[in-house]
């Protein structure tokens, strides 16, 4: 009887643990840590990607040196810049595999997403961080090297090109267009 209870407890524990492992596997193990306070920066391009009122608008975030953020939208050809605050300059952020992530609300699922800017298939086959994505106005991102396209509106799924995996995803939260963006892995 005692053995049966111990066995039942162990099985329940392992089942619970496997549920957490499955739910967590959708996010990458690559390092990514960034916190941006858009209440202070007041960057309109970033703000438009951080609101549920603009689904399908995505913003690429990178840093130029340690002094300023660069923001690029899939809806605009001109980048926008904001000076990094002293806290940002000291923080030593890890912005994806090679200094760029893409954030925004999907227009299909309404969820807030954060993706790495690298083509996951080219990066994993070569180990080189030189396969940045081109964002398109329809909410897709395309690799110039392998020509695969990914749907940023739908969990970064691969939608065109050779078989492979979807975009590299990170955990992300936003408190609104002029709030705080937090991306952590």
N, CA, C and O atoms as a DFTB+ gen file, in Angstrom:
740 C
 N C O
     1  1       0.809      -1.196       0.000
     2  2       0.000       0.000       0.000
     3  2       0.863       1.277       0.000
     4  3       0.594       2.211      -0.756
     5  1       1.886       1.307       0.841
     6  2       2.776       2.466       0.903
     7  2       3.514       2.611      -0.425
     8  3       3.648       3.721      -0.942
     9  1       3.993       1.499      -0.979
    10  2       4.699       1.526      -2.254
    11  2       3.805       2.078      -3.357
    12  3       4.256       2.861      -4.193
    13  1       2.531       1.668      -3.360
    14  2       1.580       2.138      -4.365
    15  2       1.388       3.653      -4.251
    16  3       1.335       4.337      -5.273
    17  1       1.283       4.187      -3.041
    18  2       1.129       5.641      -2.837
    19  2       2.370       6.391      -3.293
    20  3       2.267       7.448      -3.915
    21  1       3.546       5.848      -2.985
    22  2       4.789       6.486      -3.425
    23  2       4.861       6.476      -4.947
    24  3       5.209       7.481      -5.567
    25  1       4.529       5.331      -5.546
    26  2       4.543       5.214      -7.002
    27  2       3.549       6.185      -7.636
    28  3       3.873       6.849      -8.621
    29  1       2.335       6.272      -7.075
    30  2       1.313       7.180      -7.591
    31  2       1.796       8.633      -7.489
    32  3       1.616       9.409      -8.428
    33  1       2.403       9.003      -6.367
    34  2       2.928      10.353      -6.175
    35  2       4.031      10.644      -7.189
    36  3       4.075      11.725      -7.775
    37  1       4.921       9.673      -7.393
    38  2       6.011       9.859      -8.350
    39  2       5.473      10.028      -9.766
    40  3       5.959      10.878     -10.511
    41  1       4.482       9.234     -10.145
    42  2       3.890       9.338     -11.484
    43  2       3.220      10.701     -11.664
    44  3       3.369      11.332     -12.710
    45  1       2.485      11.155     -10.653
    46  2       1.834      12.473     -10.722
    47  2       2.871      13.581     -10.836
    48  3       2.691      14.521     -11.611
    49  1       3.948      13.479     -10.075
    50  2       5.010      14.486     -10.131
    51  2       5.631      14.532     -11.519
    52  3       5.810      15.615     -12.076
    53  1       5.965      13.369     -12.091
    54  2       6.566      13.322     -13.428
    55  2       5.604      13.821     -14.501
    56  3       6.025      14.488     -15.446
    57  1       4.330      13.509     -14.365
    58  2       3.333      14.001     -15.327
    59  2       3.240      15.520     -15.261
    60  3       3.183      16.190     -16.292
    61  1       3.225      16.059     -14.049
    62  2       3.177      17.522     -13.873
    63  2       4.431      18.158     -14.447
    64  3       4.355      19.170     -15.144
    65  1       5.584      17.569     -14.159
    66  2       6.845      18.087     -14.665
    67  2       6.873      18.073     -16.191
    68  3       7.370      19.015     -16.807
    69  1       6.351      17.027     -16.801
    70  2       6.345      16.951     -18.268
    71  2       5.417      17.998     -18.870
    72  3       5.689      18.503     -19.959
    73  1       4.326      18.335     -18.181
    74  2       3.450      19.404     -18.680
    75  2       4.182      20.724     -18.727
    76  3       4.067      21.468     -19.700
    77  1       4.942      21.024     -17.672
    78  2       5.705      22.264     -17.656
    79  2       6.784      22.250     -18.721
    80  3       7.030      23.275     -19.356
    81  1       7.424      21.133     -18.929
    82  2       8.477      21.030     -19.939
    83  2       7.904      21.248     -21.328
    84  3       8.527      21.920     -22.149
    85  1       6.729      20.694     -21.611
    86  2       6.108      20.869     -22.924
    87  2       5.709      22.317     -23.151
    88  3       5.922      22.858     -24.236
    89  1       5.134      22.946     -22.141
    90  2       4.700      24.334     -22.280
    91  2       5.893      25.256     -22.464
    92  3       5.791      26.262     -23.167
    93  1       7.009      24.934     -21.852
    94  2       8.173      25.795     -21.896
    95  2       8.982      25.609     -23.172
    96  3       9.759      26.494     -23.531
    97  1       8.826      24.490     -23.864
    98  2       9.653      24.184     -25.020
    99  2       9.366      25.092     -26.211
   100  3      10.136      25.089     -27.171
   101  1       8.304      25.855     -26.181
   102  2       8.028      26.758     -27.289
   103  2       8.988      27.945     -27.317
   104  3       9.096      28.637     -28.329
   105  1       9.685      28.178     -26.202
   106  2      10.624      29.293     -26.128
   107  2      12.059      28.795     -26.232
   108  3      12.380      27.678     -25.825
   109  1      12.897      29.633     -26.774
   110  2      14.294      29.287     -27.003
   111  2      15.090      29.227     -25.706
   112  3      14.706      29.813     -24.694
   113  1      16.192      28.515     -25.757
   114  2      17.148      28.501     -24.654
   115  2      18.257      29.524     -24.864
   116  3      19.101      29.703     -23.987
   117  1      18.269      30.205     -26.020
   118  2      19.279      31.234     -26.267
   119  2      19.064      32.394     -25.305
   120  3      17.936      32.698     -24.918
   121  1      20.152      33.029     -24.931
   122  2      20.079      34.145     -23.992
   123  2      19.428      35.368     -24.645
   124  3      19.772      35.751     -25.763
   125  1      18.498      35.958     -23.934
   126  2      17.888      37.207     -24.373
   127  2      17.346      37.899     -23.134
   128  3      16.529      37.334     -22.408
   129  1      17.796      39.104     -22.897
   130  2      17.318      39.871     -21.745
   131  2      17.331      41.349     -22.113
   132  3      18.381      41.928     -22.390
   133  1      16.149      41.943     -22.108
   134  2      16.013      43.355     -22.448
   135  2      14.798      43.917     -21.737
   136  3      13.734      43.299     -21.732
   137  1      14.955      45.084     -21.141
   138  2      13.840      45.817     -20.552
   139  2      13.908      47.237     -21.097
   140  3      14.923      47.919     -20.951
   141  1      12.825      47.678     -21.724
   142  2      12.773      49.024     -22.292
   143  2      11.580      49.746     -21.687
   144  3      10.453      49.252     -21.738
   145  1      11.832      50.911     -21.118
   146  2      10.771      51.737     -20.546
   147  2      10.364      52.773     -21.596
   148  3      11.018      53.806     -21.742
   149  1       9.288      52.494     -22.321
   150  2       8.860      53.410     -23.377
   151  2       8.109      54.617     -22.833
   152  3       7.809      55.543     -23.587
   153  1       7.802      54.624     -21.552
   154  2       7.248      55.828     -20.932
   155  2       8.307      56.931     -20.948
   156  3       7.995      58.111     -21.102
   157  1       9.563      56.518     -20.786
   158  2      10.670      57.469     -20.803
   159  2      11.126      57.757     -22.230
   160  3      11.338      58.915     -22.591
   161  1      11.279      56.706     -23.048
   162  2      11.775      56.897     -24.413
   163  2      10.757      57.577     -25.321
   164  3      11.125      58.387     -26.172
   165  1       9.481      57.249     -25.142
   166  2       8.390      57.786     -25.967
   167  2       8.620      57.551     -27.461
   168  3       8.404      58.442     -28.283
   169  1       9.060      56.344     -27.797
   170  2       9.306      56.010     -29.187
   171  2       8.014      55.503     -29.821
   172  3       7.500      54.455     -29.431
   173  1       7.492      56.240     -30.788
   174  2       6.215      55.909     -31.430
   175  2       6.277      54.572     -32.178
   176  3       5.307      53.814     -32.172
   177  1       7.409      54.284     -32.818
   178  2       7.533      53.051     -33.587
   179  2       7.444      51.838     -32.660
   180  3       6.749      50.868     -32.962
   181  1       8.148      51.898     -31.535
   182  2       8.070      50.819     -30.558
   183  2       6.673      50.764     -29.950
   184  3       6.104      49.684     -29.790
   185  1       6.124      51.924     -29.614
   186  2       4.790      51.981     -29.022
   187  2       3.727      51.354     -29.899
   188  3       2.811      50.709     -29.387
   189  1       3.825      51.527     -31.216
   190  2       2.809      50.958     -32.116
   191  2       2.859      49.434     -32.125
   192  3       1.847      48.790     -32.400
   193  1       4.015      48.849     -31.831
   194  2       4.123      47.385     -31.774
   195  2       3.733      46.840     -30.407
   196  3       3.488      45.642     -30.261
   197  1       3.676      47.713     -29.403
   198  2       3.389      47.277     -28.038
   199  2       1.923      47.467     -27.647
   200  3       1.590      47.405     -26.464
   201  1       1.051      47.694     -28.617
   202  2      -0.363      47.862     -28.310
   203  2      -1.212      46.830     -29.046
   204  3      -0.956      46.515     -30.208
   205  1      -2.208      46.315     -28.366
   206  2      -3.134      45.366     -28.992
   207  2      -4.004      46.050     -30.037
   208  3      -4.641      45.378     -30.848
   209  1      -4.036      47.360     -30.026
   210  2      -4.841      48.124     -30.994
   211  2      -4.208      48.108     -32.387
   212  3      -4.847      48.509     -33.360
   213  1      -2.952      47.647     -32.490
   214  2      -2.266      47.585     -33.789
   215  2      -1.709      46.189     -34.048
   216  3      -0.497      46.030     -34.198
   217  1      -2.576      45.170     -34.102
   218  2      -2.051      43.829     -34.362
   219  2      -1.430      43.762     -35.753
   220  3      -1.908      44.402     -36.689
   221  1      -0.381      42.995     -35.875
   222  2       0.299      42.868     -37.164
   223  2       1.401      43.884     -37.369
   224  3       2.108      43.833     -38.375
   225  1       1.561      44.816     -36.425
   226  2       2.659      45.779     -36.483
   227  2       3.794      45.218     -35.633
   228  3       3.616      44.937     -34.447
   229  1       4.959      45.060     -36.250
   230  2       6.115      44.503     -35.560
   231  2       7.276      45.481     -35.614
   232  3       7.431      46.236     -36.574
   233  1       8.090      45.453     -34.562
   234  2       9.212      46.378     -34.434
   235  2      10.484      45.597     -34.131
   236  3      10.527      44.797     -33.197
   237  1      11.525      45.840     -34.938
   238  2      12.840      45.257     -34.671
   239  2      13.586      46.221     -33.746
   240  3      13.639      47.426     -33.992
   241  1      14.156      45.665     -32.684
   242  2      14.898      46.460     -31.701
   243  2      16.346      45.995     -31.711
   244  3      16.628      44.801     -31.618
   245  1      17.266      46.958     -31.826
   246  2      18.688      46.662     -31.710
   247  2      19.350      47.849     -31.023
   248  3      18.728      48.895     -30.836
   249  1      20.600      47.683     -30.653
   250  2      21.349      48.790     -30.060
   251  2      22.511      49.130     -30.967
   252  3      23.173      48.248     -31.514
   253  1      22.747      50.414     -31.118
   254  2      23.920      50.885     -31.852
   255  2      24.921      51.322     -30.806
   256  3      24.762      52.364     -30.170
   257  1      25.950      50.519     -30.635
   258  2      26.912      50.774     -29.558
   259  2      26.210      50.639     -28.215
   260  3      25.395      49.736     -28.023
   261  1      26.517      51.515     -27.309
   262  2      25.837      51.512     -26.009
   263  2      25.032      52.788     -25.809
   264  3      24.482      53.015     -24.732
   265  1      24.961      53.624     -26.848
   266  2      24.371      54.943     -26.649
   267  2      22.953      55.118     -27.180
   268  3      22.253      56.033     -26.747
   269  1      22.513      54.274     -28.100
   270  2      21.147      54.456     -28.598
   271  2      20.525      53.165     -29.108
   272  3      21.202      52.248     -29.571
   273  1      19.184      53.140     -28.998
   274  2      18.382      52.052     -29.535
   275  2      17.997      52.398     -30.963
   276  3      17.790      53.563     -31.301
   277  1      17.905      51.370     -31.797
   278  2      17.403      51.523     -33.162
   279  2      16.118      50.724     -33.259
   280  3      16.079      49.554     -32.880
   281  1      15.060      51.355     -33.768
   282  2      13.761      50.709     -33.938
   283  2      13.385      50.742     -35.419
   284  3      13.479      51.777     -36.078
   285  1      12.955      49.581     -35.925
   286  2      12.514      49.483     -37.313
   287  2      11.165      48.786     -37.326
   288  3      10.965      47.795     -36.623
   289  1      10.242      49.298     -38.122
   290  2       8.892      48.739     -38.191
   291  2       8.685      48.007     -39.507
   292  3       9.286      48.344     -40.527
   293  1       7.820      46.996     -39.462
   294  2       7.450      46.326     -40.714
   295  2       6.477      47.191     -41.520
   296  3       6.103      46.817     -42.631
   297  1       6.065      48.332     -40.980
   298  2       5.134      49.227     -41.664
   299  2       5.798      50.502     -42.186
   300  3       5.137      51.331     -42.811
   301  1       7.101      50.666     -41.935
   302  2       7.786      51.893     -42.320
   303  2       9.190      51.557     -42.810
   304  3       9.819      50.620     -42.318
   305  1       9.677      52.324     -43.778
   306  2      11.014      52.058     -44.308
   307  2      12.104      52.811     -43.553
   308  3      13.278      52.452     -43.646
   309  1      11.734      53.838     -42.814
   310  2      12.721      54.646     -42.096
   311  2      12.841      54.200     -40.649
   312  3      11.831      54.107     -39.951
   313  1      14.066      53.920     -40.177
   314  2      14.225      53.561     -38.762
   315  2      14.044      54.767     -37.854
   316  3      14.084      55.914     -38.297
   317  1      13.848      54.484     -36.590
   318  2      13.700      55.504     -35.557
   319  2      14.747      55.205     -34.487
   320  3      15.080      54.046     -34.243
   321  1      15.260      56.252     -33.854
   322  2      16.308      56.091     -32.854
   323  2      15.902      56.762     -31.552
   324  3      15.212      57.781     -31.554
   325  1      16.335      56.182     -30.443
   326  2      16.141      56.792     -29.124
   327  2      17.417      56.608     -28.331
   328  3      18.028      55.540     -28.348
   329  1      17.809      57.658     -27.638
   330  2      19.016      57.584     -26.811
   331  2      18.811      56.583     -25.686
   332  3      17.767      56.567     -25.034
   333  1      19.807      55.759     -25.469
   334  2      19.762      54.806     -24.361
   335  2      19.974      55.578     -23.063
   336  3      20.830      56.459     -22.989
   337  1      19.199      55.244     -22.057
   338  2      19.350      55.875     -20.757
   339  2      20.609      55.346     -20.085
   340  3      21.152      54.324     -20.504
   341  1      21.071      56.017     -19.066
   342  2      22.291      55.566     -18.380
   343  2      22.117      54.155     -17.828
   344  3      23.071      53.378     -17.818
   345  1      20.914      53.813     -17.369
   346  2      20.676      52.455     -16.872
   347  2      20.812      51.430     -17.997
   348  3      21.296      50.322     -17.768
   349  1      20.385      51.793     -19.217
   350  2      20.524      50.901     -20.370
   351  2      21.991      50.731     -20.748
   352  3      22.421      49.636     -21.111
   353  1      22.755      51.814     -20.663
   354  2      24.162      51.756     -21.023
   355  2      24.948      50.866     -20.070
   356  3      25.941      50.257     -20.467
   357  1      24.514      50.786     -18.825
   358  2      25.197      49.962     -17.821
   359  2      24.663      48.531     -17.787
   360  3      25.320      47.645     -17.240
   361  1      23.501      48.294     -18.353
   362  2      22.810      47.012     -18.190
   363  2      23.441      45.853     -18.946
   364  3      23.277      44.703     -18.541
   365  1      24.154      46.121     -20.030
   366  2      24.740      45.047     -20.828
   367  2      23.656      44.068     -21.292
   368  3      23.734      42.867     -21.034
   369  1      22.645      44.606     -21.980
   370  2      21.530      43.796     -22.454
   371  2      22.003      42.709     -23.402
   372  3      22.990      42.886     -24.117
   373  1      21.302      41.589     -23.408
   374  2      21.542      40.498     -24.344
   375  2      20.327      40.474     -25.276
   376  3      19.277      39.931     -24.930
   377  1      20.482      41.063     -26.447
   378  2      19.351      41.243     -27.355
   379  2      19.393      40.162     -28.430
   380  3      19.787      40.417     -29.568
   381  1      18.985      38.963     -28.057
   382  2      18.941      37.855     -28.989
   383  2      20.315      37.330     -29.349
   384  3      21.304      37.614     -28.673
   385  1      20.362      36.564     -30.419
   386  2      21.606      35.923     -30.842
   387  2      22.630      36.960     -31.282
   388  3      23.807      36.853     -30.939
   389  1      22.191      37.961     -32.038
   390  2      23.139      38.947     -32.543
   391  2      22.518      40.345     -32.559
   392  3      22.366      40.952     -33.619
   393  1      22.161      40.849     -31.373
   394  2      21.780      42.232     -31.183
   395  2      20.510      42.670     -31.914
   396  3      20.433      43.816     -32.356
   397  1      19.528      41.807     -32.052
   398  2      18.270      42.265     -32.637
   399  2      17.151      41.264     -32.356
   400  3      17.309      40.056     -32.534
   401  1      16.022      41.801     -31.914
   402  2      14.811      41.006     -31.741
   403  2      13.657      41.738     -32.417
   404  3      13.753      42.925     -32.727
   405  1      12.577      41.018     -32.638
   406  2      11.372      41.585     -33.250
   407  2      10.219      41.337     -32.290
   408  3      10.023      40.213     -31.827
   409  1       9.441      42.403     -31.982
   410  2       8.308      42.266     -31.070
   411  2       7.039      42.819     -31.710
   412  3       7.095      43.687     -32.580
   413  1       5.893      42.302     -31.266
   414  2       4.613      42.810     -31.731
   415  2       3.477      41.848     -31.419
   416  3       3.706      40.694     -31.057
   417  1       2.257      42.333     -31.563
   418  2       1.054      41.526     -31.356
   419  2       0.653      40.874     -32.673
   420  3       0.580      41.538     -33.707
   421  1       0.394      39.574     -32.628
   422  2      -0.078      38.860     -33.801
   423  2      -1.518      39.228     -34.104
   424  3      -2.314      39.432     -33.187
   425  1      -1.864      39.317     -35.390
   426  2      -3.249      39.644     -35.740
   427  2      -4.126      38.405     -35.835
   428  3      -5.339      38.527     -36.001
   429  1      -3.541      37.217     -35.733
   430  2      -4.335      35.994     -35.751
   431  2      -4.667      35.497     -34.353
   432  3      -5.782      35.044     -34.094
   433  1      -3.685      35.585     -33.447
   434  2      -3.892      35.043     -32.109
   435  2      -4.004      36.107     -31.020
   436  3      -4.373      35.791     -29.890
   437  1      -3.693      37.358     -31.341
   438  2      -3.795      38.436     -30.364
   439  2      -2.755      38.384     -29.262
   440  3      -2.845      39.145     -28.298
   441  1      -1.762      37.497     -29.382
   442  2      -0.721      37.369     -28.364
   443  2       0.455      38.282     -28.694
   444  3       0.706      38.617     -29.851
   445  1       1.171      38.674     -27.636
   446  2       2.381      39.469     -27.800
   447  2       3.549      38.513     -28.032
   448  3       3.735      37.558     -27.278
   449  1       4.327      38.772     -29.072
   450  2       5.416      37.881     -29.465
   451  2       6.754      38.606     -29.442
   452  3       6.829      39.817     -29.650
   453  1       7.809      37.835     -29.184
   454  2       9.185      38.309     -29.343
   455  2       9.959      37.217     -30.075
   456  3       9.994      36.064     -29.646
   457  1      10.576      37.603     -31.185
   458  2      11.321      36.662     -32.017
   459  2      12.758      37.145     -32.164
   460  3      13.034      38.342     -32.080
   461  1      13.674      36.199     -32.386
   462  2      15.033      36.589     -32.723
   463  2      15.036      37.062     -34.170
   464  3      14.209      36.629     -34.973
   465  1      15.954      37.940     -34.496
   466  2      16.055      38.465     -35.851
   467  2      16.834      37.536     -36.785
   468  3      16.988      37.849     -37.965
   469  1      17.324      36.415     -36.288
   470  2      18.082      35.474     -37.105
   471  2      17.167      34.419     -37.721
   472  3      16.212      33.972     -37.085
   473  1      17.459      34.024     -38.956
   474  2      16.778      32.875     -39.552
   475  2      17.220      31.654     -38.761
   476  3      18.411      31.343     -38.736
   477  1      16.302      30.958     -38.118
   478  2      16.701      29.848     -37.261
   479  2      17.347      28.699     -38.026
   480  3      18.246      28.038     -37.506
   481  1      16.905      28.459     -39.236
   482  2      17.416      27.335     -40.005
   483  2      18.824      27.605     -40.535
   484  3      19.679      26.721     -40.471
   485  1      19.079      28.789     -41.048
   486  2      20.422      29.137     -41.528
   487  2      21.395      29.249     -40.352
   488  3      22.533      28.788     -40.439
   489  1      20.948      29.858     -39.257
   490  2      21.824      30.011     -38.102
   491  2      22.214      28.652     -37.533
   492  3      23.387      28.417     -37.242
   493  1      21.249      27.762     -37.372
   494  2      21.554      26.470     -36.767
   495  2      22.403      25.586     -37.676
   496  3      23.171      24.759     -37.185
   497  1      22.279      25.746     -38.977
   498  2      23.097      24.918     -39.873
   499  2      24.525      25.448     -39.982
   500  3      25.445      24.679     -40.259
   501  1      24.724      26.748     -39.769
   502  2      26.066      27.322     -39.935
   503  2      26.710      27.747     -38.613
   504  3      27.935      27.760     -38.493
   505  1      25.883      28.095     -37.622
   506  2      26.416      28.617     -36.367
   507  2      26.873      30.064     -36.474
   508  3      27.466      30.600     -35.537
   509  1      26.601      30.697     -37.605
   510  2      27.037      32.079     -37.822
   511  2      25.845      33.030     -37.711
   512  3      24.793      32.762     -38.291
   513  1      25.991      34.136     -36.978
   514  2      24.880      35.084     -36.811
   515  2      24.840      36.130     -37.913
   516  3      24.934      37.327     -37.639
   517  1      24.703      35.694     -39.141
   518  2      24.669      36.650     -40.255
   519  2      23.436      36.493     -41.133
   520  3      23.447      36.873     -42.303
   521  1      22.381      35.934     -40.567
   522  2      21.184      35.641     -41.347
   523  2      19.993      36.430     -40.821
   524  3      18.972      35.858     -40.440
   525  1      20.138      37.751     -40.805
   526  2      19.061      38.616     -40.347
   527  2      17.848      38.524     -41.254
   528  3      17.965      38.224     -42.443
   529  1      16.686      38.786     -40.681
   530  2      15.424      38.685     -41.405
   531  2      14.981      40.036     -41.943
   532  3      15.301      41.081     -41.377
   533  1      14.245      40.001     -43.037
   534  2      13.601      41.184     -43.598
   535  2      12.128      41.111     -43.231
   536  3      11.445      40.143     -43.567
   537  1      11.636      42.143     -42.537
   538  2      10.221      42.174     -42.162
   539  2       9.401      42.720     -43.320
   540  3       9.830      43.635     -44.024
   541  1       8.218      42.150     -43.508
   542  2       7.319      42.570     -44.575
   543  2       6.033      43.145     -43.978
   544  3       5.664      42.811     -42.852
   545  1       5.360      44.003     -44.727
   546  2       4.152      44.663     -44.221
   547  2       3.021      43.691     -43.921
   548  3       2.121      44.017     -43.148
   549  1       3.051      42.497     -44.521
   550  2       1.981      41.516     -44.278
   551  2       2.203      40.700     -42.999
   552  3       1.434      39.783     -42.712
   553  1       3.251      41.028     -42.229
   554  2       3.512      40.318     -40.978
   555  2       4.368      39.089     -41.140
   556  3       4.447      38.262     -40.231
   557  1       5.017      38.954     -42.291
   558  2       5.957      37.850     -42.472
   559  2       7.376      38.398     -42.369
   560  3       7.610      39.600     -42.494
   561  1       8.307      37.490     -42.140
   562  2       9.731      37.828     -42.129
   563  2      10.422      36.824     -43.034
   564  3      10.138      35.628     -42.974
   565  1      11.336      37.313     -43.880
   566  2      11.971      36.475     -44.888
   567  2      13.487      36.506     -44.736
   568  3      14.078      37.544     -44.436
   569  1      14.103      35.341     -44.950
   570  2      15.558      35.229     -44.929
   571  2      16.078      35.468     -46.341
   572  3      15.600      34.846     -47.290
   573  1      17.054      36.363     -46.489
   574  2      17.625      36.648     -47.802
   575  2      18.465      35.493     -48.327
   576  3      18.653      35.354     -49.536
   577  1      18.967      34.670     -47.424
   578  2      19.846      33.575     -47.825
   579  2      19.075      32.351     -48.319
   580  3      19.294      31.896     -49.442
   581  1      18.182      31.819     -47.500
   582  2      17.469      30.585     -47.868
   583  2      16.080      30.853     -48.446
   584  3      15.446      29.940     -48.974
   585  1      15.603      32.094     -48.352
   586  2      14.308      32.533     -48.879
   587  2      13.107      31.925     -48.168
   588  3      11.996      31.944     -48.699
   589  1      13.321      31.384     -46.966
   590  2      12.180      30.917     -46.178
   591  2      11.444      32.136     -45.634
   592  3      12.049      33.170     -45.349
   593  1      10.114      31.991     -45.492
   594  2       9.289      33.046     -44.894
   595  2       8.602      32.501     -43.656
   596  3       8.196      31.340     -43.605
   597  1       8.480      33.363     -42.664
   598  2       7.896      33.008     -41.378
   599  2       6.745      33.951     -41.075
   600  3       6.817      35.141     -41.381
   601  1       5.679      33.425     -40.474
   602  2       4.499      34.217     -40.133
   603  2       4.614      34.724     -38.696
   604  3       4.390      33.971     -37.748
   605  1       4.963      35.995     -38.538
   606  2       5.114      36.584     -37.203
   607  2       3.766      36.722     -36.503
   608  3       3.717      36.813     -35.277
   609  1       2.677      36.738     -37.261
   610  2       1.341      36.841     -36.674
   611  2       0.878      35.523     -36.054
   612  3      -0.096      35.498     -35.302
   613  1       1.565      34.444     -36.365
   614  2       1.115      33.112     -35.960
   615  2       2.283      32.306     -35.382
   616  3       2.689      31.297     -35.958
   617  1       2.812      32.746     -34.264
   618  2       3.872      32.043     -33.534
   619  2       5.153      31.837     -34.325
   620  3       5.950      30.970     -33.966
   621  1       5.380      32.598     -35.384
   622  2       6.619      32.488     -36.152
   623  2       6.718      31.240     -36.995
   624  3       7.818      30.785     -37.308
   625  1       5.580      30.679     -37.365
   626  2       5.576      29.439     -38.146
   627  2       6.206      29.642     -39.521
   628  3       6.058      30.693     -40.143
   629  1       6.907      28.617     -39.975
   630  2       7.466      28.600     -41.314
   631  2       6.318      28.439     -42.300
   632  3       5.569      27.466     -42.215
   633  1       6.163      29.382     -43.242
   634  2       5.030      29.336     -44.174
   635  2       5.444      29.203     -45.632
   636  3       4.601      28.935     -46.488
   637  1       6.741      29.385     -45.933
   638  2       7.166      29.290     -47.328
   639  2       8.637      28.893     -47.368
   640  3       9.450      29.411     -46.603
   641  1       8.969      27.978     -48.259
   642  2      10.353      27.568     -48.434
   643  2      10.588      26.144     -47.979
   644  3       9.652      25.422     -47.635
   645  1      11.848      25.749     -47.981
   646  2      12.228      24.392     -47.569
   647  2      11.763      24.113     -46.152
   648  3      11.572      25.028     -45.351
   649  1      11.585      22.829     -45.855
   650  2      11.184      22.430     -44.508
   651  2      12.199      22.928     -43.494
   652  3      13.376      23.114     -43.805
   653  1      11.724      23.139     -42.292
   654  2      12.587      23.613     -41.215
   655  2      11.744      23.994     -40.026
   656  3      10.557      23.676     -39.961
   657  1      12.354      24.668     -39.098
   658  2      11.629      25.072     -37.894
   659  2      11.190      26.523     -37.995
   660  3      11.646      27.269     -38.861
   661  1      10.296      26.908     -37.093
   662  2       9.797      28.275     -37.042
   663  2      10.790      29.203     -36.372
   664  3      11.880      28.791     -35.976
   665  1      10.398      30.465     -36.251
   666  2      11.267      31.478     -35.663
   667  2      11.651      31.148     -34.227
   668  3      10.913      30.469     -33.513
   669  1      12.805      31.633     -33.821
   670  2      13.272      31.508     -32.439
   671  2      12.442      32.473     -31.606
   672  3      12.384      33.669     -31.895
   673  1      11.794      31.940     -30.563
   674  2      10.870      32.747     -29.755
   675  2      11.409      32.964     -28.350
   676  3      12.085      32.107     -27.780
   677  1      11.088      34.142     -27.804
   678  2      11.461      34.492     -26.435
   679  2      10.212      34.859     -25.643
   680  3       9.194      35.249     -26.215
   681  1      10.298      34.733     -24.341
   682  2       9.209      35.182     -23.455
   683  2       9.198      36.705     -23.450
   684  3      10.247      37.339     -23.342
   685  1       8.013      37.285     -23.568
   686  2       7.924      38.741     -23.607
   687  2       6.616      39.223     -23.001
   688  3       5.596      38.536     -23.043
   689  1       6.674      40.422     -22.438
   690  2       5.487      41.072     -21.894
   691  2       5.570      42.558     -22.186
   692  3       6.656      43.121     -22.324
   693  1       4.415      43.176     -22.278
   694  2       4.344      44.617     -22.424
   695  2       3.212      45.140     -21.548
   696  3       2.200      44.467     -21.349
   697  1       3.396      46.332     -21.036
   698  2       2.343      46.965     -20.245
   699  2       1.602      48.017     -21.068
   700  3       0.820      48.798     -20.525
   701  1       1.846      48.036     -22.360
   702  2       1.142      48.976     -23.246
   703  2       2.111      49.823     -24.044
   704  3       3.321      49.746     -23.837
   705  1       1.590      50.635     -24.960
   706  2       2.425      51.371     -25.908
   707  2       3.431      52.311     -25.242
   708  3       4.550      52.461     -25.733
   709  1       3.055      52.930     -24.153
   710  2       3.990      53.801     -23.437
   711  2       4.209      53.254     -22.039
   712  3       4.104      53.956     -21.033
   713  1       4.521      51.962     -22.026
   714  2       4.809      51.250     -20.784
   715  2       6.145      50.561     -20.901
   716  3       7.067      51.053     -21.551
   717  1       6.232      49.411     -20.258
   718  2       7.496      48.689     -20.185
   719  2       7.434      47.435     -21.055
   720  3       6.463      46.680     -21.008
   721  1       8.472      47.229     -21.840
   722  2       8.679      46.011     -22.609
   723  2       9.698      45.178     -21.850
   724  3      10.756      45.678     -21.469
   725  1       9.383      43.924     -21.634
   726  2      10.312      43.023     -20.950
   727  2      10.431      41.738     -21.760
   728  3       9.436      41.067     -22.035
   729  1      11.662      41.407     -22.136
   730  2      11.938      40.176     -22.872
   731  2      12.995      39.432     -22.062
   732  3      14.082      39.952     -21.811
   733  1      12.659      38.202     -21.654
   734  2      13.564      37.426     -20.801
   735  2      13.594      35.979     -21.230
   736  3      12.568      35.402     -21.589
   737  1      14.751      35.411     -21.190
   738  2      14.941      33.983     -21.413
   739  2      15.952      33.463     -20.442
   740  3      16.265      32.273     -20.455
